XYZ file of C-alpha atoms in Angstrom:
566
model
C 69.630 7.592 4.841
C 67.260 7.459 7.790
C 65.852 10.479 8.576
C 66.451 11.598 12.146
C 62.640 11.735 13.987
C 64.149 13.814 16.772
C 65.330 16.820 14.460
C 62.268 16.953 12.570
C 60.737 16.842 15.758
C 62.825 19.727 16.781
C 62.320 21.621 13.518
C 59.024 21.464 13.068
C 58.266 22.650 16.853
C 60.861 25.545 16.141
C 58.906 26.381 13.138
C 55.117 26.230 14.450
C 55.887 28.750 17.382
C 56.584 30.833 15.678
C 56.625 31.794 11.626
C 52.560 31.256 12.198
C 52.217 34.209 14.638
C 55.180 37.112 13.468
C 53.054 39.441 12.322
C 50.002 39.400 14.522
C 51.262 42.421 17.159
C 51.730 45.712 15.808
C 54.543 48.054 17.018
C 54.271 48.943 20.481
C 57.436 49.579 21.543
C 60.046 52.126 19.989
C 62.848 49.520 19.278
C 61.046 47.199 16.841
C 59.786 50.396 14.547
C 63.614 52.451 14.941
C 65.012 49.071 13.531
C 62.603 48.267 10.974
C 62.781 51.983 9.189
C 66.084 51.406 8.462
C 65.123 48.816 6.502
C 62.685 50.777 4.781
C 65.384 53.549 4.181
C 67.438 51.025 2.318
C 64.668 50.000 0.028
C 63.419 53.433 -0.526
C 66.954 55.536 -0.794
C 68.782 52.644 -2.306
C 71.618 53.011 0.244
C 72.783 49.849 1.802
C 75.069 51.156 3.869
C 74.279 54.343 5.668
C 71.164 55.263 5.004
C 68.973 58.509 6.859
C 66.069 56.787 8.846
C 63.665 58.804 11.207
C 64.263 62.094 10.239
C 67.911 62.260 9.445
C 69.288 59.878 11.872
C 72.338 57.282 11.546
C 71.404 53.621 12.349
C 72.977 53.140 15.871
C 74.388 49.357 14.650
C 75.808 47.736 11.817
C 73.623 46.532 8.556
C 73.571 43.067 8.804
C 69.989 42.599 10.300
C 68.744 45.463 8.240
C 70.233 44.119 4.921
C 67.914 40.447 6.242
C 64.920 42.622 7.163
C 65.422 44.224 3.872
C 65.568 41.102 1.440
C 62.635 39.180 3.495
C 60.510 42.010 2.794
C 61.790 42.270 -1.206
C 60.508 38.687 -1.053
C 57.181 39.849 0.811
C 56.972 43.116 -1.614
C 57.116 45.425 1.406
C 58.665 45.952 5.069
C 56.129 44.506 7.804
C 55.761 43.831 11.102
C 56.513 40.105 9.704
C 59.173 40.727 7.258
C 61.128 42.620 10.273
C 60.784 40.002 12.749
C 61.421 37.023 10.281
C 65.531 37.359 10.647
C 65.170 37.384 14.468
C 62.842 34.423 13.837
C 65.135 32.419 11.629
C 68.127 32.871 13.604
C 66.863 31.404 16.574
C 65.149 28.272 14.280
C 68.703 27.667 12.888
C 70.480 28.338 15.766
C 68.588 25.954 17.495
C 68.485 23.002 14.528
C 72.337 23.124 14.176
C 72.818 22.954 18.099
C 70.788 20.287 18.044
C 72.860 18.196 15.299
C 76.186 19.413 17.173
C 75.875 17.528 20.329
C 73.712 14.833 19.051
C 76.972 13.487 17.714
C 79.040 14.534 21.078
C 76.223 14.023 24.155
C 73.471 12.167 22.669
C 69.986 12.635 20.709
C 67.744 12.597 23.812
C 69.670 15.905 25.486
C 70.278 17.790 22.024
C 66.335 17.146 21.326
C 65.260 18.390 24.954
C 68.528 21.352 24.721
C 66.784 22.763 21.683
C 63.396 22.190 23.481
C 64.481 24.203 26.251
C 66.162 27.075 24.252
C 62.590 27.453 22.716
C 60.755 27.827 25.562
C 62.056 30.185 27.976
C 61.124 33.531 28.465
C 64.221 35.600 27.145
C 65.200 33.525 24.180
C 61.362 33.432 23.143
C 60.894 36.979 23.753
C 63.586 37.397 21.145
C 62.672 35.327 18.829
C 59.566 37.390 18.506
C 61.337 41.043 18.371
C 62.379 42.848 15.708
C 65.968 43.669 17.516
C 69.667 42.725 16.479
C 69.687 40.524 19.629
C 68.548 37.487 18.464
C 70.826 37.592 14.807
C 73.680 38.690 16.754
C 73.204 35.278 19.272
C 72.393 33.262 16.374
C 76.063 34.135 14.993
C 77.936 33.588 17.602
C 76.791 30.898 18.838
C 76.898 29.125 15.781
C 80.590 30.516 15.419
C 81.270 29.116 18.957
C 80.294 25.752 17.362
C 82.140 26.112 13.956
C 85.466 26.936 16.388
C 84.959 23.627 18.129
C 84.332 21.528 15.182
C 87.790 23.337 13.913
C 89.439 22.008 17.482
C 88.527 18.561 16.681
C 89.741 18.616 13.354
C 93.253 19.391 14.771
C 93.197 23.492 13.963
C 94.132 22.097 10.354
C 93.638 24.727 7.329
C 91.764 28.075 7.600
C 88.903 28.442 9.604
C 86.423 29.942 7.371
C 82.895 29.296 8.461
C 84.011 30.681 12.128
C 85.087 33.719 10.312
C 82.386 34.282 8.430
C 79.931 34.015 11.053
C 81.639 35.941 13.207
C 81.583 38.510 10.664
C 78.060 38.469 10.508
C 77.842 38.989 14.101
C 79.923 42.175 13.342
C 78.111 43.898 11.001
C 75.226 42.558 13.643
C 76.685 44.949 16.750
C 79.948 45.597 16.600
C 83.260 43.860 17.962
C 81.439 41.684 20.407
C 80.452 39.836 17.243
C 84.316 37.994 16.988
C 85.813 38.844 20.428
C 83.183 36.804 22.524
C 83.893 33.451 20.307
C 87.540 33.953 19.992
C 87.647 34.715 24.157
C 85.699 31.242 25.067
C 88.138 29.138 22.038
C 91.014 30.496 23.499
C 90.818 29.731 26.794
C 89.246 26.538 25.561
C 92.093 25.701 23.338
C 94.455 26.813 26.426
C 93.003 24.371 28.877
C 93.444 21.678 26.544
C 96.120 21.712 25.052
C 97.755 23.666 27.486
C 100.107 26.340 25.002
C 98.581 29.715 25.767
C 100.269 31.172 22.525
C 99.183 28.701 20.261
C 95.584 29.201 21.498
C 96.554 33.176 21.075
C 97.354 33.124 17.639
C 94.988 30.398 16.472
C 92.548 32.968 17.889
C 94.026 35.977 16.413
C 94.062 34.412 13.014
C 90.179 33.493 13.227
C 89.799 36.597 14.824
C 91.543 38.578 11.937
C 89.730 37.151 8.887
C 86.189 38.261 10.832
C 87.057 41.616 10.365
C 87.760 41.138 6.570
C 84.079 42.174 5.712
C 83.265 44.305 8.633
C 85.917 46.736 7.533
C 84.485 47.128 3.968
C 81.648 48.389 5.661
C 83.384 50.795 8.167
C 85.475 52.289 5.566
C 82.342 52.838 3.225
C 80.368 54.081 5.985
C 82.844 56.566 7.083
C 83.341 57.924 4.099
C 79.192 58.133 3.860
C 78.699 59.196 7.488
C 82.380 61.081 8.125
C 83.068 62.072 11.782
C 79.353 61.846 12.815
C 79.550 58.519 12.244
C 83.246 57.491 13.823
C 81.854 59.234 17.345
C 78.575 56.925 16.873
C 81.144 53.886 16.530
C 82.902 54.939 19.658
C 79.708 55.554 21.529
C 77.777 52.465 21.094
C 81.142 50.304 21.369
C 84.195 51.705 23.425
C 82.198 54.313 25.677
C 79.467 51.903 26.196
C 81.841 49.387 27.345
C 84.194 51.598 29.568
C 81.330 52.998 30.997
C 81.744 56.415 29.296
C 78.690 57.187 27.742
C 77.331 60.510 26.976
C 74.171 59.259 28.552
C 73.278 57.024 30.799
C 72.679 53.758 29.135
C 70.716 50.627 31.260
C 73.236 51.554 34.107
C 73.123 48.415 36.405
C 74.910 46.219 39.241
C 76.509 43.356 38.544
C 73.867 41.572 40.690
C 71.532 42.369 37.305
C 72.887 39.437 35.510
C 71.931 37.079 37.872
C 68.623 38.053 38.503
C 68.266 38.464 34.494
C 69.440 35.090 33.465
C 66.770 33.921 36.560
C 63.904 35.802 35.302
C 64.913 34.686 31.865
C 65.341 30.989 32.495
C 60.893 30.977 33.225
C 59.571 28.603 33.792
C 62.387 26.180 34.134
C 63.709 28.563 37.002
C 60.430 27.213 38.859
C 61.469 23.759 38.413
C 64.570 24.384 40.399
C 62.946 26.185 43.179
C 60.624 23.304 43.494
C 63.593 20.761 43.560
C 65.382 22.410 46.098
C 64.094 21.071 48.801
C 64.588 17.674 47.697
C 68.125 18.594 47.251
C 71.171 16.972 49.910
C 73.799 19.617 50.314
C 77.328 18.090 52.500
C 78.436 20.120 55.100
C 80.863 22.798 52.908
C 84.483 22.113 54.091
C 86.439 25.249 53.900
C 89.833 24.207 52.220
C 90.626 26.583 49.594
C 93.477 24.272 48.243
C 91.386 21.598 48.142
C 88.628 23.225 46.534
C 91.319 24.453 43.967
C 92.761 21.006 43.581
C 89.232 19.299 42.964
C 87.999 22.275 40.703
C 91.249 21.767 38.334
C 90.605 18.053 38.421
C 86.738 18.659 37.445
C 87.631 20.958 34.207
C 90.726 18.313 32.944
C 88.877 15.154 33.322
C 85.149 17.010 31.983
C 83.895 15.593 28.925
C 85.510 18.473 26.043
C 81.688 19.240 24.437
C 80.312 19.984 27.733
C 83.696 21.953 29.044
C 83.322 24.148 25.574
C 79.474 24.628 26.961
C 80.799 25.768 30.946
C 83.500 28.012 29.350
C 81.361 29.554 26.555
C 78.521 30.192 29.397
C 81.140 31.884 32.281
C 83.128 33.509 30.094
C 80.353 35.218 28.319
C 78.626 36.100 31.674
C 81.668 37.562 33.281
C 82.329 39.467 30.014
C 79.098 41.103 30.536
C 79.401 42.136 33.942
C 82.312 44.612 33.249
C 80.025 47.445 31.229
C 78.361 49.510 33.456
C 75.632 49.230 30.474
C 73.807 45.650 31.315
C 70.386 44.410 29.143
C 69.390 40.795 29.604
C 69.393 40.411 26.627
C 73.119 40.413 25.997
C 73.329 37.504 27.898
C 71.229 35.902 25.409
C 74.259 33.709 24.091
C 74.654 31.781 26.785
C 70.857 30.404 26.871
C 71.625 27.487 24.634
C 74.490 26.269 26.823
C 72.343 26.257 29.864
C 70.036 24.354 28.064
C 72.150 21.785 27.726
C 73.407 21.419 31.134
C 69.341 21.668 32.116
C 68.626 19.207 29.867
C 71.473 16.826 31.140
C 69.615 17.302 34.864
C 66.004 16.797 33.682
C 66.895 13.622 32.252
C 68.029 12.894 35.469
C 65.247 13.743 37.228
C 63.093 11.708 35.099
C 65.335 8.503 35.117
C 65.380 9.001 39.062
C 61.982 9.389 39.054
C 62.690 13.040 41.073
C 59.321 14.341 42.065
C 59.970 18.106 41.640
C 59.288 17.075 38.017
C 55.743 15.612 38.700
C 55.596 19.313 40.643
C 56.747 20.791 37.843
C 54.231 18.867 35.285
C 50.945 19.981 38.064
C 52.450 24.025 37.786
C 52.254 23.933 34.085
C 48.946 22.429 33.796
C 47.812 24.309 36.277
C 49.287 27.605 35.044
C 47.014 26.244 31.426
C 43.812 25.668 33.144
C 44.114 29.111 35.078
C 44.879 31.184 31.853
C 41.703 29.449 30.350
C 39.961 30.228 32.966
C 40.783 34.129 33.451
C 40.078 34.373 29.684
C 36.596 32.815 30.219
C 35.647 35.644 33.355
C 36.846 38.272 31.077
C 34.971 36.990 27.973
C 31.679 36.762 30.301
C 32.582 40.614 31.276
C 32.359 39.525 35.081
C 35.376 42.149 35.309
C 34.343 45.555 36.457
C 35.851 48.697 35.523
C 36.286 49.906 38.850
C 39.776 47.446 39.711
C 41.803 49.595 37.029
C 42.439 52.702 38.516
C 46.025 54.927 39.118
C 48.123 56.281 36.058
C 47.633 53.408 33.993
C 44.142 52.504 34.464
C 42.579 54.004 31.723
C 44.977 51.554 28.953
C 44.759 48.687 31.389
C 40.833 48.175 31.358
C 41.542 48.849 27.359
C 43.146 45.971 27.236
C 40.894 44.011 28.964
C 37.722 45.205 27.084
C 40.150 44.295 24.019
C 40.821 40.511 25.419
C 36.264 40.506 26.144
C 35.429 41.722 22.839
C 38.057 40.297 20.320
C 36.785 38.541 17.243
C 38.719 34.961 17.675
C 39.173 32.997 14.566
C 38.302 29.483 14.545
C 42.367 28.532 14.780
C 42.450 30.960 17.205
C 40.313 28.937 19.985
C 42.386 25.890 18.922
C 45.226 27.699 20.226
C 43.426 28.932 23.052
C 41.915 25.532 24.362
C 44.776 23.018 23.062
C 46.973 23.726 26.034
C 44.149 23.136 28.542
C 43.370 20.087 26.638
C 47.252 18.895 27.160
C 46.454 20.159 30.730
C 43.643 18.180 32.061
C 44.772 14.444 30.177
C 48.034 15.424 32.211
C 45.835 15.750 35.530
C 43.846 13.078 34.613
C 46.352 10.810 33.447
C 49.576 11.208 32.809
C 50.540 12.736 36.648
C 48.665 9.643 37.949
C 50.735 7.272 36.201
C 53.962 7.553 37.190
C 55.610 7.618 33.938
C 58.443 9.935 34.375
C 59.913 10.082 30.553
C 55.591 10.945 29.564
C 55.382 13.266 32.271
C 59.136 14.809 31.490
C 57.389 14.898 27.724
C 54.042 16.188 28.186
C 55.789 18.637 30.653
C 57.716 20.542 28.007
C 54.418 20.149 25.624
C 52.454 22.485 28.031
C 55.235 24.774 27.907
C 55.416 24.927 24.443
C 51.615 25.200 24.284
C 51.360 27.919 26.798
C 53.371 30.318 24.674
C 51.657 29.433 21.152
C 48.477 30.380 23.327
C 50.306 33.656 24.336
C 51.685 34.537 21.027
C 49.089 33.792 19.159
C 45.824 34.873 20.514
C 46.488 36.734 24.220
C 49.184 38.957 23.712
C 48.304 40.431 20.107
C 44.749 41.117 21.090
C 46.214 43.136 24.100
C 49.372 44.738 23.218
C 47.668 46.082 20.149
C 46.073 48.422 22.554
C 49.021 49.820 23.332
C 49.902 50.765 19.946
C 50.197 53.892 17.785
C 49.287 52.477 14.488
C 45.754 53.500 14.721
C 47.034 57.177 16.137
C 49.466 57.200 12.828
C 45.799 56.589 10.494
C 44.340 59.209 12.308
C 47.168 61.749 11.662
C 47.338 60.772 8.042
C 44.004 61.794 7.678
C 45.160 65.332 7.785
C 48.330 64.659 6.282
C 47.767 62.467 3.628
C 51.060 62.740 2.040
C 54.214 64.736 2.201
C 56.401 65.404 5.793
C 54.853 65.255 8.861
C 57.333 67.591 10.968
C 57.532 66.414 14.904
C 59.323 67.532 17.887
C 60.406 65.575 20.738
C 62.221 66.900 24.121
C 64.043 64.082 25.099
C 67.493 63.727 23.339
C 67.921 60.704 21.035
C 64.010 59.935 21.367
C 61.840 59.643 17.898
C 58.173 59.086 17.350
C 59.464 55.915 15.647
C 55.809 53.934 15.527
C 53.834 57.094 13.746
C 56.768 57.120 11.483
C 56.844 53.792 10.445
C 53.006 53.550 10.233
C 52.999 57.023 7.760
C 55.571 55.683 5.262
C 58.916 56.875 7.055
C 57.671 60.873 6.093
C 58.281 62.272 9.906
C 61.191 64.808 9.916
C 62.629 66.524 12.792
C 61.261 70.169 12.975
C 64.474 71.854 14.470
C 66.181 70.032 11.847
C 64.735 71.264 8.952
C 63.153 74.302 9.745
C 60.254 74.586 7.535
C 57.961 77.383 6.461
C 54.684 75.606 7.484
C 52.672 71.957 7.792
C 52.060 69.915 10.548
C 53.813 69.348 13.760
C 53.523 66.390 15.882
C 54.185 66.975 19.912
C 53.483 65.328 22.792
C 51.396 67.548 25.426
C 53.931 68.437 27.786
C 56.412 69.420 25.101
C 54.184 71.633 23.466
C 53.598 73.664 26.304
C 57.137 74.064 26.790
C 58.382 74.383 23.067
C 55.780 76.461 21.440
C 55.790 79.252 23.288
C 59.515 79.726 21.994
C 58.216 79.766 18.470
C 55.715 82.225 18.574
C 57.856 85.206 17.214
C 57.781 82.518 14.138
C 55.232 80.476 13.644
C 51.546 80.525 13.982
C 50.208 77.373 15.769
C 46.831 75.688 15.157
C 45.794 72.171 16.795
C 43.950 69.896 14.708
C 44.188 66.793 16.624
C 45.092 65.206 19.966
C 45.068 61.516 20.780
C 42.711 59.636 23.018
C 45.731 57.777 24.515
C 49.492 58.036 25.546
C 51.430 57.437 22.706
C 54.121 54.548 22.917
C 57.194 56.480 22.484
C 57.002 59.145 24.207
C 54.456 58.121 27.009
C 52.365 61.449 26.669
C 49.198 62.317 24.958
C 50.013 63.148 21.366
C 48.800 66.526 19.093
C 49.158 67.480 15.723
C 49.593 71.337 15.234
C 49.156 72.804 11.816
C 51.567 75.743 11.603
C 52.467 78.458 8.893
C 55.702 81.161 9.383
C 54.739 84.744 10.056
């Protein structure tokens, strides 16, 4: 059999952006580390299914993602910053592969290639693919259980639907109920439109639907029986409160409007491309006929290719699903990416075969956007910045990061990365923009987009979001507590110093918690002024440390206190 250029194409792009650079940024947030320790609770308790992780805390989702965090890193012979990001990784590789093989056979190799292309290189999708968060696992499986469902359709709903089920179990035991109710939502209505029985699309559903719960239930019904009431109120909490908008704390609380502007912002750079072929857009005079409208609108969705229809439903159904939570993220929208891709791809194909000039614009920005980044790193390696334009709050970790970028020691590979997409830039300049070849420029196009964020990943953002970072604050406090707990104390409910603890072997416990006779407490500044003086009748306090930054969980300088009961 011939082997398929375009996938391997596909695949090994997928691949090079990103297994190469996991590991290169340390933990700088507190939702990478909070994930990864539970990971690290598994392999150290033994306890697959509800084990303690930052001091005595229940995971907030499901185990999936933890249990493929958990054998990666049996493989790598310990939890890293790469072994946690490789499922997030590897979701979005396969994710993209098999979309690409799905409508290759339904809407041609040329949009499936550029489809996958174009799920790889925006901003939210990428972002993901690099974050060690459920997100990415949980699109991964039900997308991919979106496709199963279809591939069921066309095979005339005949026998059991299995693989559906089973990746929509995975997305289950990724986050919860979302994981089989978003698929079964878009098949039903798909299979309703089509084929026009609303009940037979109801229970076709339902049965799906039903065997995705098989192995999610196993889990609940072990984990309660771990975890108890504690655990049922978490379940209710993160699913039917967060949904109803009935949290016990206010969780990303946002308008409706936040969607739009997120799946905008998250569609960079290919949002630019639109703004630049807007003006090159003809728009007829609206006619204001609602029946009409209606008429032509039922007319577009019966006569619309089926493959493409599955792609509109699975992308509005999904959005509009989102917008009833008073709890939004951008990044639950992240399901829908793929199917905008395609319907992007289908219209940059179009541009190029109508030789559309916004796409020649669009070429020029990219380059452009290369040769600027080049040239921003080259002032700041020359230390032609000065000090004095970082001042405010921040100042002080902002001209870090820029003495970071000035004096970083840059492996030969890395200045490959660093000057390949300038390279790609000024041939396009040169060249390629001055030929008028639209399919090269439509091609070297989405090369200098895939460039710019190897460049990013690889060299740029490590050097400076290691700055922000507590792992070196975590060496320094277990200097003076080289093994056993470090106790710590944080104000804000449901808030953890989740980096330290991952970078000191998972040994911070909660002080209130456990009450201990003496050691070492870890505070933030404004929190030990507060809380201390309420232990005095106690404890003695003594401080041995304090950081030389804000730490990244609980934005505040950090101290260790060593402490002994009177």
């Amino acid at each position: 059999m011939k082997a398929d250029k375009r996938f391997l194409v596909l695949l090994l792009a997928a691949c090079l952006m990103f297994l190469p650079f996991l590991g290169l940024t340390d933990y700088h947030t507190k939702g990478e580390p909070r994930e990864s320790i539970v990971a690290y609770s598994m392999l150290e308790s033994g306890n697959w299914i509800l084990p303690e992780n930052n001091g005595g805390d229940m995971a907030y989702k499901p185990p999936f993602f933890h249990w493929m965090i958990t054998l990666f890193s049996v493989v790598g012979g310990a939890v890293s910053e790469y072994s946690s990001r490789l499922p997030s990784a590897v979701a979005l590789i396969v994710m993209v592969v098999v979309g690409y093989l799905f409508f290759a056979r339904r809407r041609g190799k040329e949009e499936a290639l550029l489809m996958g292309l174009i799920t790889l290189t925006n901003f939210e999708v990428h972002r993901a693919g690099f974050a060690c968060r459920v997100d990415m696992v949980l699109t991964a499986c039900i997308v991919l259980a979106l496709y199963a469902l279809y591939c069921w359709w066309e095979r005339g709903l005949k026998g059991v639907p299995w693989l559906a089920a089973l990746l929509m179990g995975c997305a289950t035991l990724t986050k919860g109920p979302v994981g089989f109710l978003l698929p079964c939502m878009v098949g039903g209505l798909f299979l309703w439109m089509r084929e026009g029985s609303f009940w037979r699309a109801f229970w076709k559903m339902a049965l799906a639907g039903g065997l995705s719960c098989v192995l999610p239930a196993l889990w609940y019904v072990a984990a309660y029986q771990q975890g108890g009431e504690e655990f049922m109120a978490l379940v209710m909490e993160e699913n039917l409160h967060r949904f109803v908008g009935k949290m016990s704390y206010a969780s990303h609380e946002n308008p409706i409007s936040y969607n739009f502007i997120s799946v905008i912002a998250g569609y960079v750079p290919y949002t630019l491309l639109a703004l630049l072929a807007l003006p090159l857009m003809k728009f007829a005079r609206p006619k204001f006929d609602l029946k009409a409208w209606w008429e032509r609108t039922k007319e577009y969705f019966r006569t619309m290719d089926p493959a493409r229809l599955f792609a509109l439903l699975s992308i509005l159904v999904i959005f509009v699903f989102y917008c009833i939570p008073k709890s939004k993220r951008s990044v639950y929208l992240l399901p829908i990416y793929p199917f905008i891709a395609l319907f992007l791809a289908e219209w940059m194909l179009s541009m190029y075969r109508n030789r559309n000039r916004a796409l020649k614009w669009f070429g020029a920005l990219m380059a452009g956007l290369n040769l600027l980044l080049l040239a921003v790193f080259a002032v700041v390696r020359m230390g032609w910045i000065p000090e004095s334009l970082f001042g405010g709050r921040h100042g002080a970790e902002n001209w870090a990061m820029v003495q970071a970028l000035e004096q970083a020691s840059i492996p030969f590979w890395g200045w490959i990365v660093i000057l390949l997409p300038a390279a790609l830039a000024l041939w396009m300049v040169v060249r390629v923009l001055r030929s008028g070849d639209y399919r090269r420029i439509l091609v070297t196009t989405i090369a200098s987009v895939a460039l710019l964020f190897v460049a990013l990943d690889g060299v740029y953002q490590p050097t400076v979001l290691n700055v922000k970072s507590d792992k070196q604050m975590a060496a320094d406090v277990a200097e003076f507590v080289p093994e056993g707990p470090i106790y710590s104390y944080v104000s804000a409910d449901m808030l953890r110093f989740y980096v330290v603890n991952f970078y000191t072997d998972n040994r911070v416990l909660l002080f209130e918690r456990e009450q201990p006779e003496s050691g070492y407490l870890l505070i933030g500044r404004k929190d030990a002024e507060q809380f201390l003086p309420t232990q005095l009748e106690r404890y003695t306090f003594e401080q041995v440390y304090e950081s030389t930054k804000r730490g990244c969980d609980v934005k505040d300088i950090i101290r260790l206190y060593r402490f002994n009961l009177k």
